PDB file of C-alpha atoms in Angstrom:
ATOM      1  CA  MET A  22      -5.951 -12.070 -14.008  1.00 42.00           C
ATOM      2  CA  PRO A  23      -3.145 -11.406 -16.521  1.00 43.00           C
ATOM      3  CA  ILE A  24      -1.888  -7.826 -16.561  1.00 43.00           C
ATOM      4  CA  SER A  25      -2.619  -7.615 -20.270  1.00 42.00           C
ATOM      5  CA  LYS A  26      -6.289  -8.055 -19.443  1.00 41.00           C
ATOM      6  CA  ILE A  27      -6.147  -5.720 -16.475  1.00 40.00           C
ATOM      7  CA  PHE A  28      -4.960  -2.936 -18.732  1.00 45.00           C
ATOM      8  CA  GLY A  29      -7.438  -3.697 -21.497  1.00 53.00           C
ATOM      9  CA  ARG A  30      -9.748  -1.114 -23.049  1.00 51.00           C
ATOM     10  CA  ARG A  31     -12.655  -2.038 -20.804  1.00 50.00           C
ATOM     11  CA  ALA A  32     -10.543  -1.576 -17.650  1.00 50.00           C
ATOM     12  CA  ARG A  33      -9.264   1.792 -18.844  1.00 55.00           C
ATOM     13  CA  LEU A  34     -12.785   2.991 -19.565  1.00 51.00           C
ATOM     14  CA  ALA A  35     -13.988   1.767 -16.174  1.00 51.00           C
ATOM     15  CA  VAL A  36     -11.194   3.581 -14.341  1.00 52.00           C
ATOM     16  CA  SER A  37     -11.840   6.800 -16.279  1.00 55.00           C
ATOM     17  CA  ALA A  38     -15.563   6.599 -15.568  1.00 53.00           C
ATOM     18  CA  LEU A  39     -15.006   5.955 -11.876  1.00 55.00           C
ATOM     19  CA  ILE A  40     -12.638   8.884 -11.497  1.00 54.00           C
ATOM     20  CA  ALA A  41     -14.831  11.165 -13.557  1.00 51.00           C
ATOM     21  CA  GLY A  42     -17.753  10.294 -11.308  1.00 53.00           C
ATOM     22  CA  ALA A  43     -15.684  10.925  -8.203  1.00 49.00           C
ATOM     23  CA  SER A  44     -14.697  14.326  -9.565  1.00 45.00           C
ATOM     24  CA  PHE A  45     -18.325  15.178 -10.341  1.00 41.00           C
ATOM     25  CA  ILE A  46     -19.513  14.545  -6.814  1.00 40.00           C
ATOM     26  CA  ALA A  47     -16.526  16.232  -5.177  1.00 44.00           C
ATOM     27  CA  ALA A  48     -16.997  19.619  -3.563  1.00 43.00           C
ATOM     28  CA  PRO A  49     -16.546  22.502  -6.008  1.00 44.00           C
ATOM     29  CA  VAL A  50     -13.139  24.154  -6.160  1.00 44.00           C
ATOM     30  CA  HIS A  51     -13.129  27.323  -4.099  1.00 46.00           C
ATOM     31  CA  ALA A  52     -11.976  30.566  -5.663  1.00 49.00           C
ATOM     32  CA  GLU A  53      -8.810  30.611  -3.563  1.00 72.00           C
ATOM     33  CA  SER A  54      -7.903  27.028  -4.428  1.00 83.00           C
ATOM     34  CA  LYS A  55      -4.830  26.368  -6.543  1.00 94.00           C
ATOM     35  CA  GLY A  56      -6.651  23.470  -8.184  1.00 96.00           C
ATOM     36  CA  THR A  57      -7.558  19.885  -7.391  1.00 98.00           C
ATOM     37  CA  VAL A  58      -4.972  17.161  -6.934  1.00 98.00           C
ATOM     38  CA  LYS A  59      -6.249  13.604  -7.395  1.00 98.00           C
ATOM     39  CA  LEU A  60      -4.400  10.972  -5.382  1.00 98.00           C
ATOM     40  CA  ALA A  61      -4.993   7.336  -6.351  1.00 98.00           C
ATOM     41  CA  TYR A  62      -4.549   4.772  -3.602  1.00 97.00           C
ATOM     42  CA  VAL A  63      -5.309   1.197  -2.694  1.00 92.00           C
ATOM     43  CA  GLU A  64      -6.986   0.203   0.580  1.00 89.00           C
ATOM     44  CA  TRP A  65      -3.826  -0.958   2.348  1.00 86.00           C
ATOM     45  CA  SER A  66      -3.240   0.416   5.830  1.00 87.00           C
ATOM     46  CA  SER A  67       0.158   1.830   4.842  1.00 91.00           C
ATOM     47  CA  THR A  68      -1.208   3.567   1.750  1.00 94.00           C
ATOM     48  CA  VAL A  69      -4.258   4.941   3.553  1.00 95.00           C
ATOM     49  CA  ALA A  70      -1.901   6.516   6.101  1.00 96.00           C
ATOM     50  CA  SER A  71       0.501   8.120   3.611  1.00 97.00           C
ATOM     51  CA  THR A  72      -2.209   9.284   1.214  1.00 98.00           C
ATOM     52  CA  ASN A  73      -4.194  11.051   3.917  1.00 98.00           C
ATOM     53  CA  VAL A  74      -1.105  12.728   5.358  1.00 98.00           C
ATOM     54  CA  VAL A  75      -0.153  14.050   1.915  1.00 98.00           C
ATOM     55  CA  LYS A  76      -3.748  15.158   1.361  1.00 98.00           C
ATOM     56  CA  VAL A  77      -3.599  17.277   4.525  1.00 98.00           C
ATOM     57  CA  VAL A  78      -0.233  18.790   3.542  1.00 98.00           C
ATOM     58  CA  LEU A  79      -1.398  19.654   0.019  1.00 98.00           C
ATOM     59  CA  GLU A  80      -4.506  21.275   1.501  1.00 98.00           C
ATOM     60  CA  LYS A  81      -2.269  23.385   3.743  1.00 96.00           C
ATOM     61  CA  ALA A  82      -0.557  24.563   0.557  1.00 97.00           C
ATOM     62  CA  GLY A  83      -3.899  25.678  -0.892  1.00 97.00           C
ATOM     63  CA  TYR A  84      -4.978  22.712  -3.028  1.00 98.00           C
ATOM     64  CA  ASP A  85      -8.218  20.787  -3.019  1.00 98.00           C
ATOM     65  CA  VAL A  86      -7.440  17.092  -2.839  1.00 98.00           C
ATOM     66  CA  LYS A  87      -9.516  14.097  -3.913  1.00 98.00           C
ATOM     67  CA  ASN A  88      -8.455  10.635  -2.731  1.00 98.00           C
ATOM     68  CA  ILE A  89      -9.571   7.920  -5.151  1.00 98.00           C
ATOM     69  CA  SER A  90      -9.658   4.303  -3.948  1.00 97.00           C
ATOM     70  CA  LEU A  91      -8.794   1.737  -6.640  1.00 95.00           C
ATOM     71  CA  ALA A  92      -7.348  -1.750  -7.005  1.00 89.00           C
ATOM     72  CA  GLY A  93      -3.561  -1.939  -7.342  1.00 89.00           C
ATOM     73  CA  ALA A  94      -3.424  -2.294 -11.120  1.00 92.00           C
ATOM     74  CA  ALA A  95      -6.062   0.383 -11.690  1.00 95.00           C
ATOM     75  CA  MET A  96      -4.190   2.720  -9.346  1.00 97.00           C
ATOM     76  CA  TRP A  97      -1.096   2.589 -11.559  1.00 97.00           C
ATOM     77  CA  GLN A  98      -3.174   2.782 -14.730  1.00 98.00           C
ATOM     78  CA  SER A  99      -5.008   5.894 -13.540  1.00 98.00           C
ATOM     79  CA  VAL A 100      -1.746   7.796 -13.061  1.00 98.00           C
ATOM     80  CA  ALA A 101      -0.324   6.552 -16.368  1.00 98.00           C
ATOM     81  CA  THR A 102      -3.383   7.827 -18.260  1.00 98.00           C
ATOM     82  CA  GLY A 103      -3.515  11.112 -16.347  1.00 98.00           C
ATOM     83  CA  ASP A 104      -6.881  10.350 -14.753  1.00 98.00           C
ATOM     84  CA  ALA A 105      -5.144  10.713 -11.376  1.00 98.00           C
ATOM     85  CA  ASP A 106      -2.208  12.955 -10.550  1.00 98.00           C
ATOM     86  CA  ALA A 107      -0.138  10.731  -8.280  1.00 98.00           C
ATOM     87  CA  LEU A 108       0.093   7.668  -6.070  1.00 98.00           C
ATOM     88  CA  LEU A 109       2.140   7.188  -2.901  1.00 98.00           C
ATOM     89  CA  ALA A 110       2.316   3.389  -3.076  1.00 96.00           C
ATOM     90  CA  GLY A 111       4.849   2.343  -5.692  1.00 96.00           C
ATOM     91  CA  TRP A 112       6.466  -0.718  -4.074  1.00 91.00           C
ATOM     92  CA  LEU A 113       9.713  -1.283  -5.972  1.00 92.00           C
ATOM     93  CA  PRO A 114      11.683  -3.069  -7.231  1.00 89.00           C
ATOM     94  CA  THR A 115       9.746  -6.320  -6.663  1.00 82.00           C
ATOM     95  CA  THR A 116       6.102  -5.958  -5.636  1.00 82.00           C
ATOM     96  CA  HIS A 117       5.041  -3.637  -8.459  1.00 90.00           C
ATOM     97  CA  GLU A 118       7.680  -4.787 -10.912  1.00 89.00           C
ATOM     98  CA  ASP A 119       5.115  -5.825 -13.526  1.00 90.00           C
ATOM     99  CA  TYR A 120       3.250  -2.526 -13.362  1.00 94.00           C
ATOM    100  CA  PHE A 121       6.456  -0.503 -13.603  1.00 96.00           C
ATOM    101  CA  LYS A 122       7.734  -2.508 -16.564  1.00 95.00           C
ATOM    102  CA  LYS A 123       4.517  -1.834 -18.447  1.00 96.00           C
ATOM    103  CA  LEU A 124       3.886   1.759 -17.385  1.00 97.00           C
ATOM    104  CA  GLY A 125       7.217   3.152 -16.207  1.00 96.00           C
ATOM    105  CA  ASP A 126       7.779   5.252 -19.341  1.00 97.00           C
ATOM    106  CA  LYS A 127       4.303   6.808 -18.965  1.00 97.00           C
ATOM    107  CA  VAL A 128       4.785   8.130 -15.417  1.00 98.00           C
ATOM    108  CA  ASP A 129       7.328  10.137 -13.409  1.00 98.00           C
ATOM    109  CA  ASP A 130       9.071   8.375 -10.529  1.00 98.00           C
ATOM    110  CA  LEU A 131       9.539  11.083  -7.887  1.00 98.00           C
ATOM    111  CA  GLY A 132      11.712   8.896  -5.696  1.00 97.00           C
ATOM    112  CA  VAL A 133      11.486   7.067  -2.396  1.00 97.00           C
ATOM    113  CA  ASN A 134       8.999   8.183   0.258  1.00 97.00           C
ATOM    114  CA  LEU A 135       9.718   5.291   2.646  1.00 96.00           C
ATOM    115  CA  ASP A 136      12.749   3.028   2.881  1.00 93.00           C
ATOM    116  CA  GLY A 137      13.218  -0.448   4.340  1.00 80.00           C
ATOM    117  CA  THR A 138      10.018  -2.324   3.570  1.00 87.00           C
ATOM    118  CA  LYS A 139       9.656  -6.093   3.656  1.00 87.00           C
ATOM    119  CA  LEU A 140       7.325  -8.719   2.176  1.00 90.00           C
ATOM    120  CA  GLY A 141       6.712 -12.310   3.149  1.00 96.00           C
ATOM    121  CA  LEU A 142       4.587 -14.823   4.988  1.00 98.00           C
ATOM    122  CA  ALA A 143       4.074 -14.255   8.697  1.00 98.00           C
ATOM    123  CA  VAL A 144       2.798 -16.325  11.596  1.00 98.00           C
ATOM    124  CA  PRO A 145       2.150 -15.651  15.291  1.00 98.00           C
ATOM    125  CA  ALA A 146       5.383 -15.888  17.300  1.00 97.00           C
ATOM    126  CA  TYR A 147       4.034 -18.912  19.217  1.00 97.00           C
ATOM    127  CA  THR A 148       3.693 -20.947  15.998  1.00 97.00           C
ATOM    128  CA  LYS A 149       6.243 -23.756  15.715  1.00 95.00           C
ATOM    129  CA  ILE A 150       7.129 -22.923  12.122  1.00 97.00           C
ATOM    130  CA  ASP A 151      10.160 -20.863  11.128  1.00 98.00           C
ATOM    131  CA  SER A 152      10.487 -21.342   7.374  1.00 98.00           C
ATOM    132  CA  ILE A 153       8.230 -21.509   4.316  1.00 98.00           C
ATOM    133  CA  ASP A 154       9.581 -24.952   3.466  1.00 97.00           C
ATOM    134  CA  GLN A 155       8.109 -26.274   6.740  1.00 98.00           C
ATOM    135  CA  LEU A 156       4.538 -25.303   5.894  1.00 98.00           C
ATOM    136  CA  ASN A 157       3.523 -28.586   4.280  1.00 98.00           C
ATOM    137  CA  ASP A 158       4.384 -30.423   7.498  1.00 97.00           C
ATOM    138  CA  HIS A 159       1.877 -28.240   9.362  1.00 97.00           C
ATOM    139  CA  ALA A 160      -0.745 -27.821   6.638  1.00 97.00           C
ATOM    140  CA  LYS A 161      -3.526 -29.403   8.699  1.00 96.00           C
ATOM    141  CA  ASP A 162      -2.842 -27.065  11.651  1.00 96.00           C
ATOM    142  CA  LEU A 163      -3.094 -24.137   9.224  1.00 97.00           C
ATOM    143  CA  ASN A 164      -6.420 -25.303   7.793  1.00 96.00           C
ATOM    144  CA  ASN A 165      -4.576 -25.989   4.512  1.00 97.00           C
ATOM    145  CA  GLU A 166      -4.613 -22.301   3.583  1.00 98.00           C
ATOM    146  CA  ILE A 167      -2.637 -19.081   3.431  1.00 98.00           C
ATOM    147  CA  ILE A 168      -4.715 -15.988   4.188  1.00 98.00           C
ATOM    148  CA  GLY A 169      -3.986 -13.417   1.479  1.00 97.00           C
ATOM    149  CA  ILE A 170      -5.109  -9.964   0.414  1.00 94.00           C
ATOM    150  CA  ASP A 171      -6.624  -8.486  -2.757  1.00 89.00           C
ATOM    151  CA  PRO A 172      -5.844 -10.440  -5.941  1.00 88.00           C
ATOM    152  CA  GLY A 173      -4.532  -7.355  -7.741  1.00 77.00           C
ATOM    153  CA  ALA A 174      -1.711  -6.862  -5.221  1.00 82.00           C
ATOM    154  CA  GLY A 175       1.892  -7.620  -6.117  1.00 82.00           C
ATOM    155  CA  LEU A 176       2.266  -9.378  -2.771  1.00 89.00           C
ATOM    156  CA  GLN A 177      -0.520 -11.757  -3.725  1.00 93.00           C
ATOM    157  CA  ARG A 178       1.169 -12.479  -7.070  1.00 91.00           C
ATOM    158  CA  LEU A 179       4.478 -13.218  -5.341  1.00 93.00           C
ATOM    159  CA  SER A 180       2.710 -15.419  -2.807  1.00 96.00           C
ATOM    160  CA  GLY A 181       1.238 -17.420  -5.691  1.00 96.00           C
ATOM    161  CA  GLU A 182       4.795 -17.965  -6.950  1.00 96.00           C
ATOM    162  CA  VAL A 183       5.798 -19.074  -3.450  1.00 98.00           C
ATOM    163  CA  VAL A 184       3.062 -21.722  -3.483  1.00 98.00           C
ATOM    164  CA  LYS A 185       4.396 -23.059  -6.791  1.00 97.00           C
ATOM    165  CA  LYS A 186       8.129 -22.898  -6.096  1.00 98.00           C
ATOM    166  CA  TYR A 187       7.838 -24.519  -2.683  1.00 98.00           C
ATOM    167  CA  ASP A 188       5.201 -26.970  -3.951  1.00 98.00           C
ATOM    168  CA  LEU A 189       2.962 -26.014  -1.053  1.00 98.00           C
ATOM    169  CA  LYS A 190      -0.172 -27.999  -0.352  1.00 96.00           C
ATOM    170  CA  LEU A 191      -1.896 -24.921   1.050  1.00 98.00           C
ATOM    171  CA  ARG A 192      -4.411 -22.838  -0.906  1.00 97.00           C
ATOM    172  CA  LEU A 193      -3.730 -19.126  -1.220  1.00 98.00           C
ATOM    173  CA  ARG A 194      -6.964 -17.301  -0.382  1.00 97.00           C
ATOM    174  CA  ASP A 195      -7.824 -13.931  -1.875  1.00 96.00           C
ATOM    175  CA  GLY A 196      -9.219 -11.268   0.419  1.00 95.00           C
ATOM    176  CA  SER A 197      -8.204  -7.819   1.581  1.00 91.00           C
ATOM    177  CA  ASP A 198      -6.057  -6.138   4.202  1.00 89.00           C
ATOM    178  CA  ALA A 199      -9.104  -5.998   6.476  1.00 90.00           C
ATOM    179  CA  THR A 200     -10.152  -9.637   6.060  1.00 95.00           C
ATOM    180  CA  MET A 201      -6.561 -10.823   6.498  1.00 97.00           C
ATOM    181  CA  THR A 202      -6.009  -8.931   9.767  1.00 95.00           C
ATOM    182  CA  ALA A 203      -9.445  -9.974  11.052  1.00 96.00           C
ATOM    183  CA  ALA A 204      -8.588 -13.635  10.488  1.00 98.00           C
ATOM    184  CA  LEU A 205      -5.180 -13.115  12.098  1.00 98.00           C
ATOM    185  CA  GLY A 206      -6.640 -11.411  15.145  1.00 97.00           C
ATOM    186  CA  ASN A 207      -9.258 -14.117  15.603  1.00 98.00           C
ATOM    187  CA  ALA A 208      -6.644 -16.883  15.363  1.00 98.00           C
ATOM    188  CA  ILE A 209      -4.375 -15.191  17.913  1.00 98.00           C
ATOM    189  CA  LYS A 210      -7.310 -14.673  20.274  1.00 97.00           C
ATOM    190  CA  ASN A 211      -7.951 -18.417  20.153  1.00 97.00           C
ATOM    191  CA  LYS A 212      -4.232 -19.325  20.196  1.00 97.00           C
ATOM    192  CA  GLU A 213      -4.563 -21.037  16.814  1.00 97.00           C
ATOM    193  CA  ASP A 214      -1.980 -21.395  14.060  1.00 98.00           C
ATOM    194  CA  ILE A 215      -2.368 -19.234  10.962  1.00 98.00           C
ATOM    195  CA  VAL A 216      -0.151 -18.017   8.129  1.00 98.00           C
ATOM    196  CA  VAL A 217      -0.824 -14.726   6.349  1.00 98.00           C
ATOM    197  CA  THR A 218       0.680 -12.643   3.576  1.00 97.00           C
ATOM    198  CA  ALA A 219       2.446  -9.757   5.318  1.00 95.00           C
ATOM    199  CA  TRP A 220       4.406  -6.605   4.727  1.00 89.00           C
ATOM    200  CA  THR A 221       6.274  -4.010   6.725  1.00 87.00           C
ATOM    201  CA  PRO A 222       5.328  -1.340   7.633  1.00 87.00           C
ATOM    202  CA  HIS A 223       1.983  -2.533   8.957  1.00 88.00           C
ATOM    203  CA  TRP A 224       0.218  -1.892  12.256  1.00 87.00           C
ATOM    204  CA  MET A 225      -0.267  -5.607  12.902  1.00 90.00           C
ATOM    205  CA  PHE A 226       3.413  -5.892  13.887  1.00 89.00           C
ATOM    206  CA  SER A 227       2.828  -3.260  16.577  1.00 82.00           C
ATOM    207  CA  ARG A 228      -0.313  -4.916  17.873  1.00 87.00           C
ATOM    208  CA  TRP A 229       0.721  -8.592  17.865  1.00 94.00           C
ATOM    209  CA  ASP A 230       3.912 -10.591  18.349  1.00 95.00           C
ATOM    210  CA  LEU A 231       4.534 -11.949  14.840  1.00 97.00           C
ATOM    211  CA  LYS A 232       7.441 -13.376  12.906  1.00 97.00           C
ATOM    212  CA  TYR A 233       8.278 -13.634   9.219  1.00 97.00           C
ATOM    213  CA  LEU A 234       8.968 -17.108   7.885  1.00 98.00           C
ATOM    214  CA  ASP A 235      12.393 -17.622   6.326  1.00 97.00           C
ATOM    215  CA  ASP A 236      12.313 -17.661   2.525  1.00 97.00           C
ATOM    216  CA  PRO A 237      15.315 -19.836   1.541  1.00 97.00           C
ATOM    217  CA  LYS A 238      14.433 -19.665  -2.168  1.00 96.00           C
ATOM    218  CA  GLY A 239      14.336 -15.861  -2.044  1.00 94.00           C
ATOM    219  CA  VAL A 240      11.025 -15.544  -3.865  1.00 94.00           C
ATOM    220  CA  TYR A 241       9.994 -12.406  -1.975  1.00 92.00           C
ATOM    221  CA  GLY A 242      13.338 -10.723  -2.626  1.00 84.00           C
ATOM    222  CA  GLY A 243      15.075  -8.359  -0.217  1.00 79.00           C
ATOM    223  CA  ALA A 244      14.080  -5.053   1.299  1.00 79.00           C
ATOM    224  CA  GLU A 245      12.031  -2.756  -0.892  1.00 86.00           C
ATOM    225  CA  GLN A 246      11.221   0.932  -1.034  1.00 94.00           C
ATOM    226  CA  ILE A 247       7.951   2.782  -1.492  1.00 96.00           C
ATOM    227  CA  HIS A 248       8.042   5.358  -4.297  1.00 98.00           C
ATOM    228  CA  THR A 249       5.873   8.343  -5.160  1.00 98.00           C
ATOM    229  CA  ILE A 250       4.680   8.126  -8.765  1.00 98.00           C
ATOM    230  CA  ALA A 251       3.198  11.106 -10.650  1.00 98.00           C
ATOM    231  CA  ARG A 252       1.532  11.568 -14.003  1.00 98.00           C
ATOM    232  CA  LYS A 253       3.448  13.060 -16.887  1.00 98.00           C
ATOM    233  CA  GLY A 254       2.856  16.806 -17.078  1.00 97.00           C
ATOM    234  CA  LEU A 255       2.125  17.371 -13.368  1.00 98.00           C
ATOM    235  CA  LYS A 256       5.369  19.294 -12.880  1.00 97.00           C
ATOM    236  CA  LYS A 257       4.321  21.787 -15.563  1.00 97.00           C
ATOM    237  CA  ASP A 258       0.652  21.976 -14.574  1.00 97.00           C
ATOM    238  CA  MET A 259       1.087  22.179 -10.770  1.00 97.00           C
ATOM    239  CA  PRO A 260       4.771  22.790  -9.969  1.00 97.00           C
ATOM    240  CA  GLU A 261       4.172  23.461  -6.270  1.00 97.00           C
ATOM    241  CA  ALA A 262       2.106  20.310  -5.774  1.00 98.00           C
ATOM    242  CA  TYR A 263       4.734  18.371  -7.724  1.00 98.00           C
ATOM    243  CA  ALA A 264       7.476  19.716  -5.422  1.00 98.00           C
ATOM    244  CA  ILE A 265       5.543  18.744  -2.289  1.00 98.00           C
ATOM    245  CA  LEU A 266       5.005  15.225  -3.602  1.00 98.00           C
ATOM    246  CA  LYS A 267       8.684  14.963  -4.505  1.00 98.00           C
ATOM    247  CA  ASN A 268       9.760  16.236  -1.062  1.00 98.00           C
ATOM    248  CA  PHE A 269       7.488  13.843   0.823  1.00 98.00           C
ATOM    249  CA  SER A 270       9.308  11.109   2.716  1.00 97.00           C
ATOM    250  CA  TRP A 271       8.983   9.688   6.194  1.00 96.00           C
ATOM    251  CA  THR A 272      10.006   6.735   8.334  1.00 92.00           C
ATOM    252  CA  ALA A 273       8.331   3.422   9.031  1.00 89.00           C
ATOM    253  CA  GLU A 274       8.014   4.576  12.652  1.00 86.00           C
ATOM    254  CA  ASP A 275       6.102   7.704  11.613  1.00 92.00           C
ATOM    255  CA  MET A 276       3.857   5.720   9.302  1.00 93.00           C
ATOM    256  CA  GLY A 277       3.314   3.120  12.010  1.00 87.00           C
ATOM    257  CA  LYS A 278       1.941   5.752  14.405  1.00 89.00           C
ATOM    258  CA  VAL A 279      -0.660   6.871  11.884  1.00 94.00           C
ATOM    259  CA  MET A 280      -1.570   3.294  10.899  1.00 91.00           C
ATOM    260  CA  LEU A 281      -2.034   2.255  14.517  1.00 88.00           C
ATOM    261  CA  ALA A 282      -4.221   5.306  15.195  1.00 91.00           C
ATOM    262  CA  ASN A 283      -6.346   4.351  12.178  1.00 92.00           C
ATOM    263  CA  GLU A 284      -6.670   0.767  13.359  1.00 87.00           C
ATOM    264  CA  GLN A 285      -7.673   1.856  16.850  1.00 87.00           C
ATOM    265  CA  GLY A 286     -10.529   3.933  15.493  1.00 85.00           C
ATOM    266  CA  GLY A 287     -11.315   7.377  14.215  1.00 84.00           C
ATOM    267  CA  ASP A 288     -11.279   8.818  10.741  1.00 95.00           C
ATOM    268  CA  PRO A 289      -7.981   8.341   8.814  1.00 97.00           C
ATOM    269  CA  TYR A 290      -8.167  11.926   7.562  1.00 98.00           C
ATOM    270  CA  GLU A 291      -8.577  13.301  11.092  1.00 97.00           C
ATOM    271  CA  ASN A 292      -5.732  11.083  12.332  1.00 97.00           C
ATOM    272  CA  ALA A 293      -3.550  12.414   9.508  1.00 98.00           C
ATOM    273  CA  LYS A 294      -4.427  16.004  10.466  1.00 97.00           C
ATOM    274  CA  LYS A 295      -3.390  15.305  14.058  1.00 97.00           C
ATOM    275  CA  TRP A 296      -0.060  13.833  12.964  1.00 97.00           C
ATOM    276  CA  VAL A 297       0.630  16.819  10.692  1.00 98.00           C
ATOM    277  CA  GLU A 298      -0.150  19.233  13.552  1.00 97.00           C
ATOM    278  CA  GLU A 299       2.230  17.345  15.847  1.00 97.00           C
ATOM    279  CA  ASN A 300       5.106  17.276  13.332  1.00 97.00           C
ATOM    280  CA  PRO A 301       5.432  20.862  12.029  1.00 96.00           C
ATOM    281  CA  GLU A 302       9.170  20.718  11.299  1.00 96.00           C
ATOM    282  CA  GLN A 303       8.775  17.648   9.083  1.00 96.00           C
ATOM    283  CA  VAL A 304       5.861  19.236   7.260  1.00 97.00           C
ATOM    284  CA  LYS A 305       7.866  22.439   6.662  1.00 96.00           C
ATOM    285  CA  LYS A 306      10.460  20.386   4.788  1.00 96.00           C
ATOM    286  CA  TRP A 307       7.789  18.892   2.543  1.00 97.00           C
ATOM    287  CA  LEU A 308       6.349  22.341   1.877  1.00 96.00           C
ATOM    288  CA  GLY A 309       9.806  23.655   1.042  1.00 91.00           C
ATOM    289  CA  ASN A 310       9.800  26.129   3.955  1.00 77.00           C
ATOM    290  CA  SER A 311      13.044  25.030   5.558  1.00 52.00           C
TER     291      SER A 311
END
């Protein structure tokens, strides 16, 4: 769907209604609370991990926190309109380039919270394919398809460009992080060939032996960074929460531990609490206590 339609009046009203409803059913703010911080996120394993960790840290600082699950475009829109306070999943400069071009002047970029990300197409290490331009020769083995994620994701948009620029005879399937990894796991279990849209950091690289396909045309670009994006006015309204969000940064290794714990079971919030308890020095830096 074109971004112009995504950000149409109907979409804005739907996002506002969804967030308003989420706020209504949330637990009431306690007297000692410094207020409620609304964190918008998309159901990607990396974003679930970072958002829950930040939720726990903000709660330690005395805030109530509401995590609001949205599609990628709506996530950015909610922060730009002030319906949400922040997001931890601004993949720049490539993945969310379109969103940032349209909404960058309506939000505050608080900087990088994770460095050294990567996007591309990945296959099991046993697959006899090393480059995107070899996919057509193995289309039948791959069931003539690329297993993708949600259609609102920047990775999915870039993968559509890959199909066009390489003139691939494979169909890019929409899905989600969960459906993509389920298909990948099933293929590996049966020693079958499969190609999926992939990004680092992601727990699947810890669980399975995978490899990125070379991208000789450079469609996916180079390494990216994940940014924290806040609504305009948050610094004035909640300066301490703003400072914590600005201070937040961690490594792909740290994120990977939380993602893998989430994938292996248990509640993401409880897994985030455990990680925070086990990393007090890092948390002190985010809270500004060091």
